[in-house]
Short mmCIF file of C-alpha atoms and ligand atoms in Angstrom, two decimals:
data_model
loop_
_atom_site.label_atom_id
_atom_site.label_comp_id
_atom_site.label_asym_id
_atom_site.label_seq_id
_atom_site.Cartn_x
_atom_site.Cartn_y
_atom_site.Cartn_z
CA MET A 225 10.64 22.62 -22.00
CA SER A 226 6.96 21.63 -22.38
CA ASN A 227 4.33 23.61 -20.53
CA ILE A 228 2.46 21.98 -17.67
CA LYS A 229 -0.62 21.11 -19.75
CA GLN A 230 1.56 19.31 -22.27
CA LEU A 231 3.29 17.46 -19.45
CA LEU A 232 -0.09 16.35 -18.04
CA ASN A 233 -1.12 15.08 -21.46
CA LEU A 234 2.19 13.26 -21.79
CA GLU A 235 1.67 11.60 -18.39
CA ASN A 236 -1.78 10.48 -19.53
CA ALA A 237 -0.25 8.99 -22.64
CA ARG A 238 2.52 7.36 -20.58
CA GLN A 239 -0.01 5.63 -18.36
CA PHE A 240 -2.07 4.48 -21.37
CA SER A 241 0.93 3.01 -23.14
CA THR A 242 2.90 1.35 -20.34
CA ILE A 243 2.19 -1.46 -17.89
CA SER A 244 2.50 -0.51 -14.23
CA LEU A 245 3.69 -3.39 -12.11
CA ILE A 246 4.58 -1.08 -9.22
CA ALA A 247 2.98 -2.79 -6.25
CA SER A 248 1.89 0.48 -4.66
CA GLU A 249 0.22 1.90 -7.79
CA ASN A 250 -3.19 1.48 -9.37
CA HIS A 251 -5.49 3.28 -11.83
CA SER A 252 -8.29 5.23 -10.11
CA SER A 253 -11.75 5.62 -11.64
CA ASN A 254 -13.05 8.68 -13.49
CA ASP A 255 -15.40 9.40 -10.60
CA VAL A 256 -12.50 9.44 -8.14
CA ARG A 257 -10.47 11.76 -10.36
CA GLN A 258 -13.45 14.05 -10.99
CA ALA A 259 -13.95 14.48 -7.24
CA LEU A 260 -10.26 15.33 -6.90
CA SER A 261 -10.58 18.12 -9.45
CA SER A 262 -13.89 19.43 -8.02
CA ARG A 263 -14.35 22.85 -6.42
CA LEU A 264 -14.01 21.24 -3.01
CA THR A 265 -10.30 21.78 -3.48
CA ASP A 266 -11.03 25.45 -2.73
CA LYS A 267 -12.79 24.83 0.59
CA TYR A 268 -11.27 25.26 4.05
CA ALA A 269 -12.84 22.97 6.65
CA GLU A 270 -10.42 22.84 9.56
CA GLY A 271 -11.82 20.73 12.38
CA TYR A 272 -14.27 17.84 12.16
CA PRO A 273 -17.93 17.55 11.02
CA ASN A 274 -20.14 19.94 13.04
CA ARG A 275 -17.01 21.31 14.78
CA ARG A 276 -15.36 23.43 12.06
CA TYR A 277 -13.36 26.63 12.33
CA TYR A 278 -14.89 28.10 9.15
CA ALA A 279 -18.41 28.77 7.88
CA GLY A 280 -19.80 27.20 4.74
CA CYS A 281 -18.92 23.67 5.79
CA SER A 282 -22.30 21.92 5.92
CA LEU A 283 -21.70 20.07 2.62
CA SER A 284 -18.15 19.25 3.69
CA ASP A 285 -19.61 17.84 6.91
CA GLN A 286 -22.00 15.57 5.01
CA ILE A 287 -19.22 14.39 2.70
CA GLU A 288 -16.81 13.62 5.53
CA LEU A 289 -19.46 11.81 7.59
CA TYR A 290 -20.45 9.78 4.53
CA ALA A 291 -16.81 8.83 3.86
CA GLN A 292 -16.44 7.72 7.49
CA GLN A 293 -19.62 5.66 7.32
CA GLN A 294 -18.63 3.94 4.08
CA VAL A 295 -15.13 3.02 5.22
CA CYS A 296 -16.39 1.72 8.58
CA LYS A 297 -18.80 -0.53 6.71
CA LEU A 298 -16.03 -1.70 4.39
CA PHE A 299 -13.64 -2.73 7.18
CA GLN A 300 -16.15 -3.38 10.01
CA ALA A 301 -14.61 -0.54 12.01
CA LYS A 302 -16.35 1.49 14.70
CA TRP A 303 -14.75 4.80 13.82
CA ALA A 304 -12.65 6.31 11.08
CA ASN A 305 -10.50 9.35 10.53
CA VAL A 306 -10.46 10.05 6.79
CA GLN A 307 -8.36 13.23 6.96
CA PRO A 308 -4.74 11.93 6.79
CA HIS A 309 -3.08 13.36 3.71
CA SER A 310 -0.95 10.22 3.40
CA GLY A 311 -0.13 6.90 5.01
CA SER A 312 2.97 8.42 6.56
CA GLN A 313 0.93 11.17 8.20
CA ALA A 314 -1.57 8.59 9.42
CA ASN A 315 1.24 6.68 11.14
CA GLN A 316 2.78 9.88 12.47
CA ALA A 317 -0.57 10.78 14.07
CA VAL A 318 -0.90 7.33 15.65
CA TYR A 319 2.52 7.75 17.27
CA LEU A 320 1.68 11.26 18.45
CA ALA A 321 -1.60 9.99 19.91
CA LEU A 322 -0.30 6.91 21.72
CA LEU A 323 3.37 7.53 22.53
CA ASN A 324 5.68 9.87 24.37
CA GLY A 325 9.02 10.94 22.86
CA ASN A 326 11.67 8.18 22.98
CA ASP A 327 9.13 5.41 23.64
CA THR A 328 10.06 2.18 21.90
CA ILE A 329 8.26 1.08 18.74
CA LEU A 330 8.84 -2.32 17.15
CA GLY A 331 8.32 -2.92 13.43
CA LEU A 332 9.62 -4.93 10.48
CA SER A 333 13.05 -3.74 9.33
CA LEU A 334 13.03 -1.61 6.17
CA SER A 335 15.69 -3.87 4.69
CA HIS A 336 13.36 -6.87 5.12
CA GLY A 337 10.29 -5.22 3.57
CA GLY A 338 9.15 -2.83 6.30
CA HIS A 339 8.38 0.86 5.85
CA LEU A 340 10.28 4.08 6.57
CA THR A 341 7.63 5.15 9.09
CA HIS A 342 8.04 1.94 11.09
CA GLY A 343 10.99 3.34 13.07
CA PHE A 344 13.67 3.77 10.37
CA HIS A 345 16.51 5.90 11.80
CA ALA A 346 16.33 8.61 9.11
CA ASN A 347 12.53 8.98 9.44
CA SER A 348 10.84 11.01 12.19
CA SER A 349 9.50 7.69 13.55
CA GLY A 350 13.11 6.66 14.26
CA LYS A 351 14.28 10.08 15.40
CA LEU A 352 11.47 10.92 17.84
CA TYR A 353 10.96 7.34 19.07
CA ASN A 354 13.27 4.45 19.74
CA GLY A 355 12.85 2.25 16.64
CA GLU A 356 13.48 -1.47 17.22
CA HIS A 357 13.08 -4.02 14.46
CA TYR A 358 12.30 -7.64 13.78
CA MET A 359 13.60 -9.36 10.64
CA LEU A 360 12.21 -12.14 8.48
CA LYS A 361 13.48 -15.61 9.39
CA ASN A 362 13.81 -17.89 6.38
CA GLU A 363 12.11 -15.00 4.60
CA LEU A 364 8.93 -15.36 6.67
CA LEU A 365 7.53 -13.56 9.70
CA ASP A 366 8.47 -15.80 12.60
CA MET A 367 6.06 -15.08 15.44
CA ASN A 368 8.18 -16.84 18.08
CA ASP A 369 11.16 -14.73 17.15
CA ILE A 370 9.06 -11.54 17.13
CA GLU A 371 7.71 -12.43 20.57
CA LYS A 372 11.25 -12.90 21.94
CA ILE A 373 12.30 -9.50 20.55
CA ALA A 374 9.17 -7.85 21.97
CA ILE A 375 9.80 -9.32 25.42
CA LYS A 376 13.37 -8.06 25.27
CA CYS A 377 12.79 -4.51 24.00
CA LYS A 378 9.40 -3.90 25.71
CA PRO A 379 7.85 -1.73 23.01
CA LYS A 380 4.97 0.61 23.77
CA LEU A 381 3.68 -0.04 20.25
CA ILE A 382 4.15 -2.92 17.83
CA ILE A 383 3.66 -2.35 14.11
CA ALA A 384 2.44 -5.20 11.93
CA GLY A 385 2.45 -4.51 8.20
CA ALA A 386 4.90 -4.13 5.35
CA SER A 387 5.73 -2.57 2.02
CA ALA A 388 7.26 -5.68 0.54
CA TYR A 389 5.94 -8.81 2.28
CA SER A 390 3.90 -11.13 0.10
CA ARG A 391 2.46 -13.62 2.59
CA ILE A 392 -0.50 -13.60 5.00
CA ILE A 393 0.19 -11.64 8.19
CA ASP A 394 -1.13 -13.37 11.30
CA TRP A 395 -2.87 -10.41 12.98
CA GLN A 396 -4.08 -12.51 15.91
CA ALA A 397 -0.56 -13.70 16.72
CA PHE A 398 0.65 -10.07 16.65
CA SER A 399 -2.21 -9.12 18.96
CA ASN A 400 -1.29 -11.90 21.40
CA ILE A 401 2.30 -10.65 21.53
CA ALA A 402 1.18 -7.03 21.99
CA LYS A 403 -1.10 -8.06 24.86
CA LYS A 404 1.65 -10.13 26.45
CA VAL A 405 4.10 -7.21 26.52
CA GLY A 406 1.49 -4.50 27.20
CA ALA A 407 1.96 -2.76 23.84
CA TYR A 408 -0.50 -1.15 21.47
CA LEU A 409 -0.84 -2.92 18.13
CA LEU A 410 -0.86 -0.86 14.94
CA ALA A 411 -1.75 -2.74 11.75
CA ASP A 412 -0.44 -0.76 8.78
CA VAL A 413 -2.30 -2.33 5.86
CA ALA A 414 -1.34 0.24 3.22
CA HIS A 415 -0.54 -2.49 0.73
CA TYR A 416 -3.29 -4.94 1.59
CA ALA A 417 -6.24 -2.53 2.14
CA GLY A 418 -7.97 -3.20 -1.18
CA LEU A 419 -7.58 -6.95 -0.79
CA ILE A 420 -9.02 -6.76 2.74
CA ALA A 421 -11.90 -4.61 1.49
CA GLY A 422 -12.50 -7.18 -1.25
CA LYS A 423 -12.46 -10.00 1.34
CA ALA A 424 -9.43 -11.64 -0.24
CA TYR A 425 -6.94 -11.04 2.63
CA PRO A 426 -7.48 -11.21 6.43
CA ASN A 427 -8.86 -8.10 8.14
CA PRO A 428 -6.92 -6.99 11.26
CA ILE A 429 -9.69 -4.76 12.63
CA GLN A 430 -10.67 -7.07 15.50
CA TYR A 431 -7.06 -7.56 16.60
CA ALA A 432 -5.36 -4.17 16.24
CA ASP A 433 -5.85 -1.10 18.42
CA VAL A 434 -5.46 1.03 15.32
CA VAL A 435 -5.40 0.29 11.60
CA THR A 436 -3.80 2.67 9.09
CA PHE A 437 -3.66 2.49 5.32
CA THR A 438 -3.35 4.44 2.10
CA THR A 439 -6.30 4.70 -0.25
CA HIS A 440 -4.40 4.68 -3.55
CA LYS A 441 -2.76 1.25 -3.69
CA THR A 442 -4.84 -1.93 -3.94
CA LEU A 443 -7.87 0.09 -2.76
CA ARG A 444 -7.72 2.05 -6.05
CA GLY A 445 -8.75 5.44 -4.69
CA PRO A 446 -7.17 8.88 -4.50
CA ARG A 447 -3.70 9.39 -3.00
CA GLY A 448 -4.26 9.67 0.76
CA GLY A 449 -4.42 8.00 4.15
CA CYS A 450 -7.01 6.73 6.61
CA ILE A 451 -7.10 5.55 10.25
CA LEU A 452 -9.62 3.07 11.69
CA GLY A 453 -10.35 1.60 15.08
CA THR A 454 -12.90 0.11 17.39
CA CYS A 455 -12.12 1.75 20.77
CA ASP A 456 -13.68 5.18 21.44
CA LYS A 457 -10.96 6.26 23.88
CA ILE A 458 -8.32 5.84 21.19
CA ARG A 459 -10.47 7.65 18.64
CA LYS A 460 -10.37 10.91 20.60
CA LYS A 461 -6.58 10.78 20.80
CA ILE A 462 -6.22 9.99 17.11
CA ASP A 463 -8.59 12.76 16.04
CA SER A 464 -6.64 15.37 17.99
CA ALA A 465 -3.35 13.96 16.74
CA ILE A 466 -4.47 14.47 13.13
CA PHE A 467 -6.02 17.90 13.77
CA PRO A 468 -4.57 20.03 15.28
CA GLY A 469 -1.66 17.66 16.07
CA THR A 470 -0.12 17.11 12.66
CA GLN A 471 -2.38 18.63 10.00
CA GLY A 472 -4.34 21.82 9.34
CA GLY A 473 -7.24 21.93 6.90
CA PRO A 474 -8.37 18.60 5.47
CA PHE A 475 -8.31 18.17 1.68
CA MET A 476 -12.08 17.99 1.19
CA ASN A 477 -11.78 17.15 -2.52
CA ASN A 478 -9.63 14.22 -1.50
CA ILE A 479 -12.09 13.12 1.19
CA ALA A 480 -14.91 13.17 -1.37
CA ALA A 481 -12.75 11.05 -3.68
CA LYS A 482 -12.06 8.66 -0.78
CA ALA A 483 -15.83 8.35 -0.21
CA ILE A 484 -16.27 7.37 -3.86
CA CYS A 485 -13.47 4.83 -3.65
CA PHE A 486 -15.02 3.30 -0.50
CA GLU A 487 -18.40 3.10 -2.29
CA GLU A 488 -16.72 1.40 -5.26
CA ALA A 489 -14.91 -1.05 -2.97
CA LEU A 490 -18.20 -2.04 -1.32
CA SER A 491 -19.45 -3.49 -4.61
CA LEU A 492 -19.42 -7.18 -5.49
CA ASN A 493 -17.36 -6.30 -8.55
CA PHE A 494 -14.59 -5.10 -6.28
CA GLN A 495 -14.55 -8.44 -4.49
CA LYS A 496 -14.04 -10.13 -7.86
CA TYR A 497 -11.30 -7.61 -8.62
CA ALA A 498 -9.47 -8.30 -5.34
CA SER A 499 -9.53 -12.07 -5.90
CA GLN A 500 -8.34 -11.64 -9.48
CA VAL A 501 -5.42 -9.46 -8.32
CA ILE A 502 -4.19 -12.42 -6.25
CA LEU A 503 -4.84 -14.99 -9.00
CA ASN A 504 -2.79 -12.84 -11.37
CA ALA A 505 0.09 -12.58 -8.88
CA LYS A 506 0.04 -16.34 -8.35
CA ALA A 507 0.06 -16.93 -12.12
CA MET A 508 3.17 -14.76 -12.44
CA VAL A 509 4.85 -16.57 -9.55
CA SER A 510 4.36 -19.92 -11.29
CA VAL A 511 6.21 -18.63 -14.38
CA PHE A 512 9.13 -17.19 -12.39
CA LYS A 513 9.49 -20.39 -10.41
CA LYS A 514 9.45 -22.49 -13.56
CA ASN A 515 12.28 -20.33 -14.87
CA ASN A 516 14.37 -20.69 -11.77
CA ILE A 517 13.90 -17.13 -10.54
CA ARG A 518 13.64 -17.22 -6.79
CA ILE A 519 10.55 -15.77 -5.12
CA ILE A 520 11.29 -14.08 -1.80
CA SER A 521 9.17 -15.69 0.95
CA ARG A 522 8.61 -18.57 -1.52
CA ASP A 523 5.18 -17.50 -2.79
CA THR A 524 2.55 -14.79 -2.70
CA ASP A 525 -0.81 -14.55 -0.94
CA CYS A 526 -1.51 -11.03 -2.20
CA HIS A 527 -0.75 -8.65 -5.07
CA LEU A 528 2.98 -8.50 -4.33
CA ILE A 529 5.83 -10.53 -5.79
CA ASN A 530 9.42 -10.00 -4.73
CA LEU A 531 11.98 -11.51 -7.08
CA ASP A 532 15.57 -12.37 -6.28
CA LEU A 533 17.43 -11.73 -9.56
CA THR A 534 20.74 -13.20 -8.42
CA ASN A 535 20.27 -16.33 -10.60
CA ILE A 536 20.08 -14.26 -13.75
CA ASN A 537 23.00 -11.98 -12.88
CA ILE A 538 21.27 -8.64 -13.04
CA SER A 539 20.71 -6.11 -10.27
CA GLY A 540 17.30 -4.69 -9.37
CA ALA A 541 18.36 -1.26 -10.66
CA GLU A 542 19.48 -2.68 -14.00
CA ALA A 543 16.31 -4.73 -14.33
CA GLU A 544 14.12 -1.73 -13.51
CA ALA A 545 15.86 0.36 -16.21
CA LYS A 546 15.77 -2.41 -18.81
CA LEU A 547 12.07 -3.06 -18.25
CA GLU A 548 11.20 0.63 -18.38
CA LYS A 549 12.75 0.79 -21.86
CA VAL A 550 10.17 -1.75 -23.08
CA GLY A 551 7.27 -0.07 -21.24
CA ILE A 552 7.10 -2.18 -18.08
CA ILE A 553 7.30 -0.08 -14.94
CA THR A 554 8.64 -1.79 -11.80
CA ASN A 555 10.85 -0.95 -8.84
CA LYS A 556 14.10 -2.30 -7.48
CA GLU A 557 13.78 -3.72 -3.98
CA LEU A 558 16.19 -4.93 -1.34
CA ILE A 559 15.94 -8.62 -0.60
CA PRO A 560 16.48 -9.85 2.98
CA ASN A 561 20.22 -9.71 3.79
CA ASP A 562 20.93 -8.16 0.39
CA SER A 563 24.61 -7.97 -0.59
CA LEU A 564 23.90 -4.92 -2.78
CA PRO A 565 23.10 -1.39 -1.54
CA ALA A 566 19.60 0.12 -1.67
CA ASN A 567 20.29 2.01 -4.91
CA GLN A 568 21.25 -1.24 -6.67
CA THR A 569 19.50 -4.16 -4.89
CA SER A 570 19.34 -7.83 -5.83
CA GLY A 571 15.57 -7.77 -5.97
CA LEU A 572 12.67 -6.46 -8.01
CA ARG A 573 9.19 -5.85 -6.59
CA LEU A 574 6.15 -6.44 -8.78
CA GLY A 575 2.43 -6.01 -8.08
CA THR A 576 -0.69 -6.91 -10.02
CA ALA A 577 -3.20 -4.29 -8.80
CA ALA A 578 -2.92 -1.97 -11.82
CA ILE A 579 -2.90 -4.62 -14.59
CA THR A 580 -5.96 -6.24 -13.00
CA THR A 581 -7.76 -2.88 -13.09
CA ARG A 582 -7.09 -2.86 -16.85
CA GLY A 583 -8.94 -6.19 -17.07
CA MET A 584 -5.94 -8.47 -17.46
CA LEU A 585 -6.35 -12.05 -16.25
CA GLU A 586 -4.04 -15.02 -15.60
CA LYS A 587 -3.34 -15.48 -19.34
CA GLN A 588 -1.90 -11.97 -19.66
CA SER A 589 -0.10 -12.25 -16.30
CA ILE A 590 1.67 -15.38 -17.51
CA GLU A 591 2.58 -13.68 -20.79
CA ILE A 592 3.92 -10.60 -19.00
CA ALA A 593 6.05 -12.70 -16.65
CA GLU A 594 7.44 -14.66 -19.61
CA TYR A 595 8.13 -11.39 -21.42
CA ILE A 596 9.94 -9.95 -18.37
CA ILE A 597 12.19 -13.00 -18.26
CA SER A 598 13.03 -12.70 -21.98
CA VAL A 599 13.87 -9.00 -21.58
CA LEU A 600 16.02 -9.55 -18.50
CA LYS A 601 17.86 -12.49 -20.05
CA ASN A 602 18.34 -10.69 -23.38
CA ASP A 603 16.44 -13.42 -25.18
CA LYS A 604 14.47 -12.63 -28.33
CA TYR A 605 11.34 -10.60 -27.63
CA ASP A 606 8.72 -8.60 -29.52
CA VAL A 607 9.50 -4.89 -28.98
CA ASN A 608 5.85 -4.03 -29.68
CA TYR A 609 4.39 -6.43 -27.11
CA VAL A 610 3.57 -3.83 -24.43
CA ASP A 611 2.04 -1.43 -26.92
CA LYS A 612 -0.23 -4.16 -28.30
CA LEU A 613 -1.22 -5.32 -24.82
CA CYS A 614 -2.02 -1.77 -23.69
CA LYS A 615 -4.23 -1.25 -26.74
CA GLN A 616 -6.00 -4.54 -26.04
CA PHE A 617 -6.51 -3.54 -22.36
CA PRO A 618 -6.91 0.24 -22.42
CA LEU A 619 -7.49 2.45 -19.39
CA VAL A 620 -11.24 2.86 -19.75
CA ASN A 621 -12.67 4.17 -16.53
N1 DSN B 968 6.23 3.93 -1.18
C1 DSN B 968 5.22 2.97 -0.85
C2 DSN B 968 5.48 1.67 -1.51
O1 DSN B 968 5.87 1.69 -2.66
O2 DSN B 968 5.29 0.62 -0.92
C3 DSN B 968 5.03 2.84 0.60
O3 DSN B 968 4.80 4.10 1.12
#
């Protein structure tokens, strides 16, 4: 058994020498990772800026206020809570703030691309609250259908957002439905946050009562969560739901790293990055379509591509394993109305956030998609392709 330092070095080497197409992963900058390993990891700062339960927090206060200011600027929000340790804890705090036990929440079904925390029965969101779900219709969000379901189940909170939906989400239409049925609207933009920050995907801030997201996916920051809003009354409830409601001391090293990621995302370069992420995903889609591999929801408007592998007679689990052997890291994914169970799946989810961080453009995206098809179909392929590509596009920052 290797010691932990060896294992860390091996993980470094793994990331350098493989291509991550996991839609929820990215490669953070050196500055972000340096903040994570800073001495702030040692600091206790329970509470909020200027209202802490420990001494020695004046620098922590400045860092947290700066992170809040940067993220508000990035998303045009009025307030931010940058303390959530994860996206799940951000959502948990929203529910604690706005709901009573057993209230109804309405979100996209997990089996159609939703998230565990959107009311799935085995998650606390489905145990403590009554989780109702809408499904995709013809593999798209159908706002008329969602409205009918909302009228019928009278949710106290509607969740818009997904883990595996590749098209534009109509935030305004969700807001209209929420208003009509007297529900709060939560926009969970974990997947789309970086694209929204880079002005390449619509921002829900003016339509949702609360916006939650993770900072480590398309936003390319440290692993963590964040909550935004525009209404002061809701802010108070959210702040107390995070601390003391669901969390103790904030991870100040993580908050500093979030501040750096928000700063990075405010740059013009990040806007170029966000647009390129989508161009790369679209380039891949064109190759899959040409090769008769069905794209769930027909196309992509973001970093995400969901493939239906039925036409090439391979399950998502088999495809994931086969691709990992050649250095391409992906994840199996249920497709809507999948005939296979969740540990097999008929689908594979891909995302272009991490390869775009490495500097890859449409040309490489097309090549990678063609390579994936050859591997999955057992056609002839160059076993050294990934290694060469990784050397050509190293992790530099
Ligand atoms: N597990 C994340 C994803 O892969 O989409 C969501 O939390």
